[in-house]
Every structure is written in structure tokens, then in C-alpha cells.
GROMACS .gro file of C-alpha atoms in nm:
model
  300
    1MET     CA    1  -0.599   2.099  -3.565
    2THR     CA    2  -0.874   1.910  -3.763
    3ASN     CA    3  -1.216   2.053  -3.715
    4GLY     CA    4  -1.494   1.885  -3.905
    5GLY     CA    5  -1.259   1.731  -4.164
    6GLU     CA    6  -1.128   1.392  -4.206
    7VAL     CA    7  -0.916   1.253  -3.931
    8GLN     CA    8  -0.596   1.055  -4.045
    9HIS     CA    9  -0.539   0.718  -3.891
   10GLY     CA   10  -0.284   0.458  -3.846
   11TYR     CA   11   0.081   0.504  -3.805
   12PRO     CA   12   0.228   0.728  -4.108
   13HIS     CA   13   0.439   0.901  -3.862
   14LEU     CA   14   0.548   0.622  -3.634
   15ASP     CA   15   0.935   0.615  -3.729
   16THR     CA   16   0.952   1.004  -3.648
   17ALA     CA   17   0.763   0.945  -3.323
   18ARG     CA   18   1.011   0.683  -3.239
   19ALA     CA   19   1.311   0.894  -3.316
   20ALA     CA   20   1.162   1.167  -3.099
   21ILE     CA   21   1.144   0.926  -2.792
   22THR     CA   22   1.494   0.842  -2.862
   23ALA     CA   23   1.603   1.218  -2.875
   24LEU     CA   24   1.426   1.267  -2.551
   25TYR     CA   25   1.633   1.014  -2.367
   26ARG     CA   26   1.947   1.138  -2.536
   27ARG     CA   27   1.865   1.490  -2.417
   28LEU     CA   28   1.728   1.466  -2.082
   29SER     CA   29   1.900   1.127  -1.979
   30THR     CA   30   1.707   0.839  -1.823
   31ASP     CA   31   1.738   1.038  -1.483
   32GLY     CA   32   1.578   1.338  -1.658
   33ILE     CA   33   1.302   1.136  -1.800
   34ARG     CA   34   1.224   0.982  -1.452
   35ALA     CA   35   1.199   1.344  -1.334
   36TYR     CA   36   0.838   1.321  -1.495
   37PRO     CA   37   0.697   1.010  -1.285
   38THR     CA   38   0.320   1.139  -1.281
   39SER     CA   39   0.101   1.243  -1.547
   40VAL     CA   40  -0.095   1.559  -1.527
   41ALA     CA   41  -0.419   1.468  -1.313
   42PRO     CA   42  -0.768   1.530  -1.484
   43ALA     CA   43  -0.889   1.725  -1.178
   44ASP     CA   44  -0.610   1.986  -1.212
   45VAL     CA   45  -0.686   2.076  -1.565
   46ALA     CA   46  -1.067   2.060  -1.545
   47PHE     CA   47  -1.238   2.367  -1.685
   48SER     CA   48  -1.599   2.420  -1.633
   49ASP     CA   49  -1.837   2.668  -1.822
   50VAL     CA   50  -1.884   2.856  -1.495
   51ASP     CA   51  -1.497   2.923  -1.453
   52ASP     CA   52  -1.381   3.268  -1.557
   53LEU     CA   53  -1.222   3.226  -1.903
   54TYR     CA   54  -0.897   3.406  -1.845
   55LEU     CA   55  -0.834   3.314  -1.482
   56GLY     CA   56  -0.913   2.942  -1.543
   57THR     CA   57  -0.691   2.962  -1.878
   58GLN     CA   58  -0.402   3.093  -1.643
   59ARG     CA   59  -0.460   2.825  -1.377
   60VAL     CA   60  -0.459   2.537  -1.641
   61ALA     CA   61  -0.126   2.708  -1.800
   62HIS     CA   62   0.027   2.724  -1.462
   63VAL     CA   63  -0.038   2.355  -1.394
   64LEU     CA   64   0.113   2.253  -1.719
   65VAL     CA   65   0.432   2.463  -1.670
   66GLN     CA   66   0.468   2.276  -1.342
   67GLN     CA   67   0.402   1.940  -1.508
   68LEU     CA   68   0.655   2.023  -1.765
   69ARG     CA   69   0.922   2.138  -1.496
   70LEU     CA   70   0.927   2.501  -1.623
   71PRO     CA   71   0.915   2.669  -1.275
   72ASP     CA   72   1.032   3.008  -1.395
   73ALA     CA   73   0.816   3.028  -1.732
   74ARG     CA   74   0.523   3.288  -1.713
   75VAL     CA   75   0.273   3.209  -1.977
   76ILE     CA   76   0.030   3.475  -2.082
   77VAL     CA   77  -0.271   3.359  -2.276
   78SER     CA   78  -0.492   3.545  -2.513
   79PHE     CA   79  -0.770   3.427  -2.782
   80ARG     CA   80  -0.814   3.512  -3.143
   81ASP     CA   81  -0.949   3.400  -3.472
   82MET     CA   82  -0.677   3.180  -3.631
   83GLU     CA   83  -0.641   2.903  -3.870
   84HIS     CA   84  -0.449   2.677  -3.621
   85ALA     CA   85  -0.545   2.556  -3.262
   86ALA     CA   86  -0.289   2.781  -3.104
   87ASN     CA   87   0.048   2.944  -3.136
   88VAL     CA   88   0.331   3.023  -2.894
   89GLU     CA   89   0.582   3.315  -2.947
   90LEU     CA   90   0.924   3.157  -2.850
   91THR     CA   91   1.154   3.413  -2.699
   92ALA     CA   92   1.422   3.424  -2.453
   93GLY     CA   93   1.164   3.443  -2.163
   94PRO     CA   94   1.085   3.476  -1.888
   95GLU     CA   95   0.744   3.539  -2.034
   96TYR     CA   96   0.591   3.345  -2.315
   97PHE     CA   97   0.277   3.453  -2.509
   98ILE     CA   98   0.030   3.185  -2.631
   99GLU     CA   99  -0.260   3.261  -2.841
  100LEU     CA  100  -0.542   3.020  -2.853
  101ASN     CA  101  -0.812   2.983  -3.123
  102ASN     CA  102  -1.129   3.164  -3.045
  103ARG     CA  103  -1.333   2.853  -3.062
  104PHE     CA  104  -1.178   2.745  -2.726
  105ARG     CA  105  -1.392   3.015  -2.569
  106THR     CA  106  -1.687   2.781  -2.593
  107HIS     CA  107  -1.485   2.448  -2.602
  108ARG     CA  108  -1.311   2.488  -2.263
  109ARG     CA  109  -1.274   2.140  -2.194
  110ASP     CA  110  -0.985   2.120  -2.483
  111ILE     CA  111  -0.797   2.421  -2.349
  112GLY     CA  112  -0.559   2.202  -2.149
  113ALA     CA  113  -0.481   1.996  -2.465
  114ALA     CA  114  -0.388   2.316  -2.667
  115LEU     CA  115  -0.178   2.462  -2.401
  116ALA     CA  116   0.002   2.150  -2.342
  117HIS     CA  117   0.134   2.117  -2.696
  118GLU     CA  118   0.247   2.507  -2.681
  119ILE     CA  119   0.397   2.484  -2.353
  120THR     CA  120   0.595   2.173  -2.452
  121HIS     CA  121   0.722   2.401  -2.748
  122VAL     CA  122   0.861   2.637  -2.475
  123LEU     CA  123   1.044   2.337  -2.306
  124LEU     CA  124   1.205   2.208  -2.624
  125HIS     CA  125   1.311   2.557  -2.707
  126ARG     CA  126   1.476   2.597  -2.384
  127LEU     CA  127   1.631   2.254  -2.415
  128GLY     CA  128   1.772   2.328  -2.757
  129LEU     CA  129   1.591   2.015  -2.896
  130SER     CA  130   1.435   2.024  -3.241
  131PHE     CA  131   1.399   1.829  -3.552
  132PRO     CA  132   1.451   1.979  -3.913
  133GLY     CA  133   1.133   2.071  -4.079
  134THR     CA  134   0.794   2.193  -3.944
  135ARG     CA  135   0.628   1.861  -3.972
  136ASP     CA  136   0.876   1.660  -3.798
  137ASN     CA  137   0.930   1.926  -3.534
  138GLU     CA  138   0.558   1.921  -3.454
  139ILE     CA  139   0.572   1.550  -3.419
  140LEU     CA  140   0.869   1.573  -3.187
  141THR     CA  141   0.636   1.827  -2.979
  142ASP     CA  142   0.334   1.583  -2.973
  143THR     CA  143   0.569   1.305  -2.872
  144ALA     CA  144   0.743   1.496  -2.600
  145THR     CA  145   0.426   1.637  -2.469
  146THR     CA  146   0.285   1.281  -2.432
  147TYR     CA  147   0.582   1.108  -2.292
  148LEU     CA  148   0.642   1.375  -2.029
  149GLY     CA  149   0.288   1.333  -1.896
  150ALA     CA  150   0.085   1.597  -2.056
  151GLY     CA  151  -0.012   1.463  -2.407
  152TRP     CA  152  -0.299   1.235  -2.277
  153LEU     CA  153  -0.505   1.546  -2.290
  154LEU     CA  154  -0.431   1.576  -2.676
  155LEU     CA  155  -0.575   1.216  -2.721
  156ASP     CA  156  -0.890   1.297  -2.510
  157ALA     CA  157  -0.953   1.589  -2.731
  158TYR     CA  158  -1.005   1.359  -3.019
  159ARG     CA  159  -1.380   1.306  -3.096
  160GLU     CA  160  -1.536   1.184  -3.425
  161ASP     CA  161  -1.882   1.090  -3.508
  162ARG     CA  162  -2.093   1.057  -3.821
  163ASP     CA  163  -2.140   1.441  -3.847
  164SER     CA  164  -1.822   1.595  -3.732
  165SER     CA  165  -1.484   1.525  -3.596
  166GLN     CA  166  -1.207   1.718  -3.386
  167LYS     CA  167  -0.831   1.618  -3.330
  168LEU     CA  168  -0.559   1.817  -3.195
  169GLY     CA  169  -0.176   1.771  -3.278
  170TYR     CA  170   0.003   1.615  -3.568
  171LEU     CA  171   0.018   1.265  -3.458
  172THR     CA  172  -0.277   1.026  -3.559
  173PRO     CA  173  -0.503   0.891  -3.263
  174GLU     CA  174  -0.323   0.566  -3.292
  175GLU     CA  175   0.021   0.716  -3.273
  176PHE     CA  176  -0.065   0.938  -2.966
  177GLY     CA  177  -0.197   0.594  -2.803
  178TYR     CA  178   0.136   0.421  -2.897
  179VAL     CA  179   0.353   0.692  -2.723
  180LEU     CA  180   0.121   0.710  -2.443
  181ALA     CA  181   0.148   0.332  -2.401
  182LYS     CA  182   0.528   0.374  -2.418
  183ARG     CA  183   0.511   0.605  -2.114
  184ALA     CA  184   0.267   0.400  -1.925
  185LEU     CA  185   0.502   0.094  -1.958
  186VAL     CA  186   0.793   0.297  -1.804
  187PHE     CA  187   0.595   0.459  -1.518
  188ASP     CA  188   0.350   0.185  -1.453
  189GLU     CA  189   0.041   0.390  -1.529
  190ASP     CA  190  -0.298   0.319  -1.666
  191PRO     CA  191  -0.427   0.625  -1.850
  192ARG     CA  192  -0.756   0.445  -1.954
  193ILE     CA  193  -0.906   0.600  -1.651
  194TRP     CA  194  -0.874   0.931  -1.757
  195PHE     CA  195  -1.047   0.935  -2.091
  196THR     CA  196  -1.371   1.117  -2.149
  197SER     CA  197  -1.349   1.062  -2.532
  198PRO     CA  198  -1.463   0.718  -2.622
  199GLN     CA  199  -1.267   0.757  -2.953
  200GLY     CA  200  -0.961   0.855  -2.753
  201TYR     CA  201  -1.002   0.533  -2.538
  202THR     CA  202  -1.008   0.322  -2.846
  203SER     CA  203  -0.721   0.478  -3.015
  204TYR     CA  204  -0.520   0.411  -2.694
  205THR     CA  205  -0.589   0.055  -2.686
  206LYS     CA  206  -0.486   0.018  -3.054
  207GLY     CA  207  -0.182   0.217  -2.996
  208ARG     CA  208  -0.084  -0.005  -2.682
  209ALA     CA  209  -0.122  -0.318  -2.879
  210GLN     CA  210   0.125  -0.175  -3.137
  211SER     CA  211   0.373  -0.072  -2.844
  212LEU     CA  212   0.342  -0.421  -2.700
  213ARG     CA  213   0.451  -0.570  -3.026
  214ASP     CA  214   0.781  -0.393  -2.989
  215GLU     CA  215   0.829  -0.614  -2.670
  216GLN     CA  216   0.754  -0.930  -2.845
  217GLN     CA  217   1.029  -0.930  -3.145
  218PRO     CA  218   1.307  -1.158  -3.171
  219PRO     CA  219   1.576  -1.178  -3.040
  220LEU     CA  220   1.384  -1.092  -2.718
  221THR     CA  221   1.269  -1.406  -2.534
  222THR     CA  222   0.931  -1.269  -2.528
  223ALA     CA  223   0.886  -1.321  -2.905
  224GLY     CA  224   0.625  -1.559  -3.001
  225TRP     CA  225   0.690  -1.899  -3.184
  226SER     CA  226   0.630  -1.768  -3.535
  227GLY     CA  227   0.876  -1.471  -3.473
  228ARG     CA  228   1.120  -1.722  -3.339
  229HIS     CA  229   1.079  -1.956  -3.629
  230ARG     CA  230   1.135  -1.652  -3.874
  231TYR     CA  231   1.442  -1.531  -3.657
  232ALA     CA  232   1.610  -1.873  -3.673
  233LYS     CA  233   1.566  -1.896  -4.048
  234ASP     CA  234   1.715  -1.553  -4.105
  235ARG     CA  235   2.002  -1.627  -3.866
  236ARG     CA  236   2.096  -1.962  -4.067
  237TYR     CA  237   2.088  -1.744  -4.385
  238ALA     CA  238   2.323  -1.491  -4.225
  239LEU     CA  239   2.554  -1.777  -4.108
  240ASP     CA  240   2.550  -1.925  -4.449
  241HIS     CA  241   2.630  -1.606  -4.636
  242ALA     CA  242   2.915  -1.459  -4.413
  243GLY     CA  243   3.096  -1.327  -4.700
  244ALA     CA  244   2.811  -1.132  -4.837
  245THR     CA  245   2.800  -0.752  -4.839
  246PRO     CA  246   2.586  -0.654  -4.538
  247VAL     CA  247   2.280  -0.471  -4.589
  248PRO     CA  248   2.249  -0.172  -4.350
  249ALA     CA  249   1.960  -0.205  -4.097
  250ALA     CA  250   1.663   0.020  -4.127
  251PRO     CA  251   1.615   0.218  -3.812
  252TYR     CA  252   1.324   0.029  -3.662
  253ALA     CA  253   1.377  -0.304  -3.847
  254PRO     CA  254   1.293  -0.576  -3.589
  255TYR     CA  255   1.648  -0.716  -3.609
  256ALA     CA  256   1.941  -0.748  -3.855
  257PHE     CA  257   2.254  -0.950  -3.859
  258GLU     CA  258   2.609  -0.809  -3.923
  259ARG     CA  259   2.946  -0.977  -3.951
  260LEU     CA  260   3.232  -0.838  -3.735
  261ALA     CA  261   3.571  -0.945  -3.652
  262ASP     CA  262   3.464  -1.147  -3.351
  263GLY     CA  263   3.168  -1.312  -3.503
  264LEU     CA  264   2.802  -1.262  -3.621
  265ARG     CA  265   2.595  -0.997  -3.422
  266VAL     CA  266   2.241  -0.894  -3.426
  267SER     CA  267   2.102  -0.552  -3.367
  268PHE     CA  268   1.761  -0.457  -3.276
  269PRO     CA  269   1.566  -0.160  -3.135
  270CYS     CA  270   1.528  -0.129  -2.759
  271PRO     CA  271   1.156  -0.153  -2.686
  272THR     CA  272   1.182   0.126  -2.429
  273CYS     CA  273   1.386   0.407  -2.597
  274LEU     CA  274   1.414   0.256  -2.944
  275GLN     CA  275   1.776   0.303  -2.978
  276ARG     CA  276   1.949   0.000  -3.160
  277ILE     CA  277   2.134  -0.252  -2.950
  278ARG     CA  278   2.402  -0.488  -3.089
  279VAL     CA  279   2.469  -0.825  -2.911
  280PRO     CA  280   2.666  -1.131  -3.027
  281VAL     CA  281   2.482  -1.422  -3.164
  282ARG     CA  282   2.559  -1.693  -2.922
  283GLY     CA  283   2.222  -1.805  -2.770
  284ARG     CA  284   2.099  -1.672  -2.439
  285VAL     CA  285   2.238  -1.350  -2.357
  286ARG     CA  286   2.129  -1.047  -2.125
  287ALA     CA  287   2.161  -0.707  -2.284
  288ARG     CA  288   2.151  -0.364  -2.100
  289CYS     CA  289   2.076  -0.074  -2.313
  290GLY     CA  290   2.341   0.186  -2.296
  291LEU     CA  291   2.093   0.475  -2.329
  292CYS     CA  292   1.788   0.416  -2.107
  293GLY     CA  293   1.931   0.135  -1.906
  294SER     CA  294   1.676  -0.137  -1.990
  295VAL     CA  295   1.787  -0.490  -1.908
  296LEU     CA  296   1.649  -0.722  -2.184
  297ASP     CA  297   1.664  -1.118  -2.198
  298CYS     CA  298   1.759  -1.238  -2.555
  299ASP     CA  299   1.790  -1.553  -2.732
  300THR     CA  300   2.012  -1.506  -3.010
   0.00000   0.00000   0.00000
């Protein structure tokens, strides 16, 4: 939780967030992902100052348990002074204990955001899905919260002005926007209508632009002229240096060529689930992602 300090911006954790999206598809399957078709509604997690603190918190927790499809998880929430925004005790269940920072007693509009992250920890614990290291595991949690329909609350909790700032979660605001846009493209949502934070709205538009760039990389036919020109040049080089030792492709490099027994192939990340796809270099082809099922028109 950033409270009054400097907020990090940009895309320093983007590769980890992309890996988290791929991991979600591998663990839940495409059908499992599509079981989360609707994001949590703003009205369902609204929290006014006249609401009873504990009854209201339990109500919001119940909504988020339902959103994340944890029907038999009972969440008990308390408040105390602590460094972080929240903490969850991960046990075998059926009860889970979440502690929220005492500051949320007077910042009730953001209780849903803090609970969303912690309840996603419960979901990932039950799924047996984790990344090594605290940092990467927290990024996985932020990504899963967002991709499964509750993380827009975390981005809406981001506020910053000349004198103060607040941000929840480990992803930067723009990275939250990127993951949220990935979800929006799959489920045909427009989360812009939900934001109460101007800074959250702006960060979403920046992240969405970054996400759309994934859809416009060669060899996809939606790539622009400059990308197609660069691709043609790299393809000629690959064809002219067929005997050279291939360089392994970085996980999210826009594309990479490799020589196999049946000819030249190009690999690239699926713009939906980010798993790499390999197709032969032979002009127009239609590729189907084996993980998420996306059908992609390519000009190789």
C-alpha cells in the first residue's frame, strides 16, 4: 500500500503480469476463465459512512467471495494498526480471517479493493497456484483479482494529487489498466464507466493502449505498415542465414524465427493469453491458440 509516498508508474512488472495471465489459463482452462463473465458491480460493493462498519464489511466480503466463485468460504474481517493494507490467514478453511488496516475505518470506499486482493489469495491458495517469491506472487494475485472481475476496485483506489497519494496492490496503475483491458477485450466490457478516480481512469486508458499494441504486432494481419516492414526485413535475414545458430526467443518478444526440419517457423505471443504460438512461414495462415482457443489471422 502506498499512502502519501511516491507512486511507481510504467510497466516494470509487465512480463510477470503476462506470465500470470498465462498461468490462469493453464490452471483454470478457457472454460474456467469464462465462468467469470461479469465484473463485480459498483453498487454491490458500495460502502457509505452511515453503514455499520462490521456488517458492511462482511456484506462486501460476501459479494467478493461470490464474484470469485468461493461459495463455501466464510471470511471474518477485523481491523488493526499494521504496515500493510491488509493480511489474510491462509488455512484449510472453511473460515478465513482477514485483517484490514485501521485506516479503512475512515476510508470505507476502498474496503472492497483491499478485500478483493486478500480474497483472491484464498482462491489461489485453493487452486494451488503460486509464483516463487513474495513480489511475483503478489503480482500474480493482483493480476488474478483483475482478470477475474474484481481488480478494477484496486485501480479505482488509486488517487494522487500534489499533496498526497494512495495506491493499493503491487502492480503499477498502468499495469492494472493493461490487465483490466485484457479482460475487457475477452468479455466485451467497458470498465471506464465504473471509475470514480480520475487517475484510475487515466491509467486504464494508458494500459488499454499498451494492451492493444499486443493485437497489432506482426505476423498478425492487424499490424501496421512499419511493423510489417520490419518483419519482412527480419524474415529475409532469417531465410538468408538458415545455418546460423538460432537465438532463443524472449518470452514476450513480438516474434522470433526458428529453423525446423520442415522449414522456417515464426513464434509470437497470443494477444489473449500470452502463450507463444508457432506457425510456418508461408504467407497467409490462420492460427488457433492451443491454450485459450483464440483464432488469429497471420501474414507470415
